[in-house]
Amino acid sequence: MILLCYIFKFFDFLRKENAPWQVALAIVVGMFMGFTPSFNLQTVTYIVILLIFRIHIGFTLISFVFFHTLSVFADPLFHQLGLTLLTETPNMQKLWAGLYHAPIVPFTEFNNSLVLGGVAVSSALALPMFFLSKFCVIAYGDSIAHALINTTPWRMWAGTTIYRTYVRYQRSPK
Amino acid sequence: MSDTNAHPNKGITALIRWKGLLILACLFSIGVVYGKFFFDHHLRDYLEKVGSTLNYARVDIGELRTSFWRGELEISKLQIAHHTQPMKNLIEVDRIHFRFLLGPLFRKKIVIEEMRATGVHYRTDRESSGLVDKEFALIPKYSSLIDRVANGIYTELRNQSSDNPLRGLGLLLGGIDIAGAVNSFTGLDSMKSIRVLKDDIYKASEQWEKGLKESAALNSTRDFKTRIDSSLRSDSRMNIMKTKEEITAKINQLQSLEKAIMHRVGTINEDLKKIGDSIDTDTTQVESSLKIPRMDTDDLTPQIFGVKLLNWMERITYWVDFARRRMPKGSRQNQITMVMREPAEGTSIHFGKMAAYPALLLYKADFFSELSEETKAGRVRGTLTGLTSDPPIYGRPMELELEADIPGKRLESGKFTLSIDHTLNNMSELLNFSIASLMIENLTIIDNNDLRFSIEKAVGSLDASIAFQEHELKAGVKTALYQVQYQISSRFKKLEETLRDILKSSQSIDLVAKVEGPLDKPKLEATSNLGKQLALGLQEEFKHQIAVVRDQIRQAIEERITIEQDPLLSKYRQLQQEMLDPIRGEILNFKGLMLLANQALLSLDPRTRRYLTGQKTPPQSPRE
């Protein structure tokens, strides 16, 4: 039972912070994480942001999986974009050289074409994605939630002992 | 969705998840514990795996200790196994100490100020096998020493050098079933030519019979004669002229058939000639398949030492190729030097900057080892400078100088220099090594069921210079061996005695070899007094036997050809007689008919008649 309590606390931890802006920010952070191909300082930064700031962790993970899957198909584009930015933009060469020899910055692997391409695309899409996500959450959040609740898999899940125990846990005074 | 978790605090503190900080603190503690207790072990395992993959034999590290605050790394008991002698180490080093700078680490740069290797041992014994087995997972992204054969640079030279006549002498002495070998050999050119001949004769006979049927000449001469006679009787010049045209057409038809037959005869004669010409080639083919030694060279040095030389060249080329991949050349754009690398994902660009470090730099390494009571420890002194992953950014070539004396291995005054310059557009590597005195033991020349021939012991000196300049190679080796003792054993007494006789006066060997040319097609030249003596001695001794075998092979091939060829030839001659003679006969007959027709025309000409009946106008021959 104690173990179950800890598991339920973990679920709570994942699904707290469900204000529209928090969910939208979670999707944006998940997008940044998904478009980063390897584990580097950027990934660590995103994880730190996720843990420190009040962002919906569950949606971050869902967004990460979605955009990481998308990046498999978008990698050639990221590579080309990154390579162009690194080697064919004379005005930025000195900036790249400076960043490459600066402290800490090289650990972000910005000098890798895939990483830079992914970051560039994520940065360009960040604001539009934030506002679009926020709009979707506000406009369609409740209707999507209702639709999900009425699906067969959810009803099957809602009938399980674990779910009913979780609901009792939620209703109990903490 | 609604904000069901409205936080009572306002401002920035409302945005911060305090529990998250706790989690981060836990993660940080785990990181510190890992760094303190586990990092060294994992780094050691990783270095062992990488080294073993590259060497394709075990690389073992006894102990590894790091201290980031002091900027030190120490490796103890490094053993690099020999990749063909698994129970021996190529090199064993007691201790390697690195001192690196802490500041560049924060810039993701590894700058090793100083490296010191002490206690260098050569060819020590191992307690366990140095073979890399399946359970030892190699790192796939690093190509291994074993892959060196995959690039095939020296394949052609290796094939040329592997044709060692010493291999086939046993066979020669043991006796060969030549007739059996020739009869079972399937690739003879002469047999192919006989098959072509058979086809040609078959086609010819079909063609000729068809031609004869079409012309149907046998009965038509009588018809024409009858027609001429009847035209003459009926005074019909038109009929005779028409008949003449038909006779002409028949003659042309028969002449074409005769021409076709003669053309085919020409082709068949050529096929016959080819059979004769291919006997020499077939003899050589059968000799090669039977591994009859070829004694037509006056220097056997490439065959004796060529393969060993190429083994060394392959190993060196592998490491040069490795250096070129790991220390690539760069490019310069807008006064910024860039070096491109291809990691597992994407392309990484390393940028150069004034007074900045490359990604990996070893300023200076010292090798220091003193003699000890243990015989395999050597006196080694050496310096390595400028080893870096980005030579164009560092701007200076890598230089290595080593001197070694290992009395236990009778290695004296060994000098080794290596220079790798990838700072410019043309990559170049230069390797020089010389050894004043070296004990050589058990150097195998031939080892098969018929003959075991090796240099059991010798003392030698060695001088080598190998230069790679982009895609060109220039390598030269000079070696002198003294007090040479040979080990010869064969199940053929004659062979053993012959070799002992030849080598009686070969107590020293002087070998000079060169491998030069473009990397995809280098040429090997090698010469030595041993190679020349062996070639001469073996030729004198076995020349006659080889000539006899060669003749026997030739004879066996000729017999086989005769068996296949004779029936075909008699069929061919028969066909010629049956076809050609009648056709020529018919042509003559038709020409005779043509004369007859002309005479008939002449007799029907009015002027001729007048002449014959006594009138004065002389006859004019008809124009047709």
Short mmCIF file of C-alpha atoms in Angstrom, two decimals, chain A residues 33-167:
data_model
loop_
_atom_site.label_atom_id
_atom_site.label_comp_id
_atom_site.label_asym_id
_atom_site.label_seq_id
_atom_site.Cartn_x
_atom_site.Cartn_y
_atom_site.Cartn_z
CA MET A 33 14.02 17.95 -26.42
CA GLY A 34 12.63 15.87 -29.28
CA PHE A 35 14.56 17.74 -31.94
CA THR A 36 17.88 17.35 -30.07
CA PRO A 37 19.48 14.17 -31.44
CA SER A 38 21.91 13.25 -28.70
CA PHE A 39 22.38 13.59 -24.98
CA ASN A 40 24.29 16.78 -24.33
CA LEU A 41 24.22 19.88 -22.18
CA GLN A 42 21.07 21.09 -23.90
CA THR A 43 19.20 17.97 -22.85
CA VAL A 44 20.43 18.44 -19.30
CA THR A 45 19.24 22.05 -19.41
CA TYR A 46 15.80 21.02 -20.57
CA ILE A 47 15.57 18.44 -17.79
CA VAL A 48 16.63 21.03 -15.23
CA ILE A 49 14.02 23.47 -16.56
CA LEU A 50 11.43 20.74 -16.43
CA LEU A 51 12.23 19.90 -12.84
CA ILE A 52 12.64 23.41 -11.49
CA PHE A 53 9.83 25.24 -13.21
CA ARG A 54 6.18 24.42 -12.96
CA ILE A 55 5.64 22.76 -16.32
CA HIS A 56 3.40 19.79 -17.03
CA ILE A 57 5.82 16.88 -17.09
CA GLY A 58 3.40 14.38 -18.60
CA PHE A 59 2.76 16.56 -21.63
CA THR A 60 6.46 17.25 -21.95
CA LEU A 61 7.09 13.53 -22.24
CA ILE A 62 4.28 13.04 -24.76
CA SER A 63 5.51 16.00 -26.79
CA PHE A 64 9.08 14.69 -26.63
CA VAL A 65 8.05 11.29 -28.01
CA PHE A 66 6.03 12.91 -30.78
CA PHE A 67 8.70 15.32 -31.93
CA HIS A 68 11.49 12.78 -31.56
CA THR A 69 9.58 10.50 -33.92
CA LEU A 70 9.11 13.41 -36.29
CA SER A 71 12.82 14.20 -36.16
CA VAL A 72 13.64 10.79 -37.65
CA PHE A 73 12.11 12.02 -40.91
CA ALA A 74 13.27 15.59 -40.53
CA ASP A 75 16.94 14.76 -39.81
CA PRO A 76 18.15 15.33 -43.40
CA LEU A 77 16.59 18.78 -43.32
CA PHE A 78 18.16 19.55 -39.94
CA HIS A 79 21.54 18.33 -41.13
CA GLN A 80 21.44 20.48 -44.25
CA LEU A 81 20.25 23.51 -42.36
CA GLY A 82 22.85 23.06 -39.64
CA LEU A 83 25.66 22.54 -42.13
CA THR A 84 24.63 25.65 -44.05
CA LEU A 85 24.51 27.72 -40.89
CA LEU A 86 27.90 26.46 -39.75
CA THR A 87 29.89 26.57 -42.97
CA GLU A 88 28.15 28.81 -45.46
CA THR A 89 27.29 31.90 -43.43
CA PRO A 90 30.44 34.04 -43.48
CA ASN A 91 28.96 36.57 -41.07
CA MET A 92 28.53 33.96 -38.38
CA GLN A 93 31.89 32.21 -38.64
CA LYS A 94 33.51 34.38 -36.00
CA LEU A 95 30.54 33.85 -33.71
CA TRP A 96 30.79 30.09 -34.09
CA ALA A 97 34.54 30.17 -33.52
CA GLY A 98 34.05 32.29 -30.42
CA LEU A 99 31.34 30.01 -29.05
CA TYR A 100 33.41 26.89 -29.83
CA HIS A 101 36.19 28.16 -27.59
CA ALA A 102 33.97 29.65 -24.88
CA PRO A 103 33.50 27.89 -21.56
CA ILE A 104 30.56 25.46 -21.20
CA VAL A 105 29.01 26.31 -24.61
CA PRO A 106 30.84 23.53 -26.53
CA PHE A 107 29.09 20.96 -24.34
CA THR A 108 25.83 21.91 -26.06
CA GLU A 109 27.34 20.43 -29.27
CA PHE A 110 26.05 23.40 -31.21
CA ASN A 111 28.85 22.73 -33.74
CA ASN A 112 27.09 19.55 -34.84
CA SER A 113 24.94 20.09 -37.90
CA LEU A 114 22.03 17.97 -36.65
CA VAL A 115 21.96 19.65 -33.24
CA LEU A 116 22.16 23.17 -34.64
CA GLY A 117 19.56 22.44 -37.28
CA GLY A 118 17.21 21.01 -34.67
CA VAL A 119 17.69 23.96 -32.35
CA ALA A 120 17.20 26.43 -35.18
CA VAL A 121 13.93 24.82 -36.22
CA SER A 122 12.75 24.50 -32.62
CA SER A 123 13.56 28.15 -31.94
CA ALA A 124 11.72 29.26 -35.03
CA LEU A 125 8.68 27.20 -34.08
CA ALA A 126 8.79 27.94 -30.33
CA LEU A 127 6.52 30.98 -30.14
CA PRO A 128 4.00 29.84 -32.75
CA MET A 129 3.87 26.42 -31.11
CA PHE A 130 3.34 27.98 -27.70
CA PHE A 131 0.41 30.10 -28.78
CA LEU A 132 -1.09 27.41 -30.93
CA SER A 133 -0.87 24.87 -28.10
CA LYS A 134 -2.35 27.31 -25.62
CA PHE A 135 -5.20 28.05 -27.99
CA CYS A 136 -5.85 24.33 -28.53
CA VAL A 137 -5.77 23.61 -24.83
CA ILE A 138 -8.26 26.37 -24.08
CA ALA A 139 -10.56 25.70 -27.02
CA TYR A 140 -10.44 21.94 -27.22
CA GLY A 141 -8.99 20.76 -23.93
CA ASP A 142 -12.29 19.93 -22.26
CA SER A 143 -13.85 18.37 -25.35
CA ILE A 144 -10.79 16.21 -25.96
CA ALA A 145 -10.83 15.13 -22.32
CA HIS A 146 -14.53 14.20 -22.60
CA ALA A 147 -13.93 12.32 -25.83
CA LEU A 148 -11.04 10.38 -24.28
CA ILE A 149 -13.09 9.45 -21.24
CA ASN A 150 -15.75 7.94 -23.50
CA THR A 151 -13.33 5.68 -25.40
CA THR A 152 -13.27 1.94 -24.78
CA PRO A 153 -9.62 1.76 -23.64
CA TRP A 154 -10.25 4.46 -21.04
CA ARG A 155 -13.39 2.75 -19.80
CA MET A 156 -11.49 -0.50 -19.54
CA TRP A 157 -8.74 1.26 -17.63
CA ALA A 158 -11.26 3.02 -15.38
CA GLY A 159 -12.71 -0.34 -14.42
CA THR A 160 -9.41 -1.66 -13.10
CA THR A 161 -8.62 -1.93 -9.40
CA ILE A 162 -5.55 0.24 -9.67
CA TYR A 163 -7.53 3.14 -11.13
CA ARG A 164 -10.28 2.88 -8.55
CA THR A 165 -7.67 2.78 -5.80
CA TYR A 166 -6.08 5.88 -7.31
CA VAL A 167 -9.41 7.72 -7.35
#
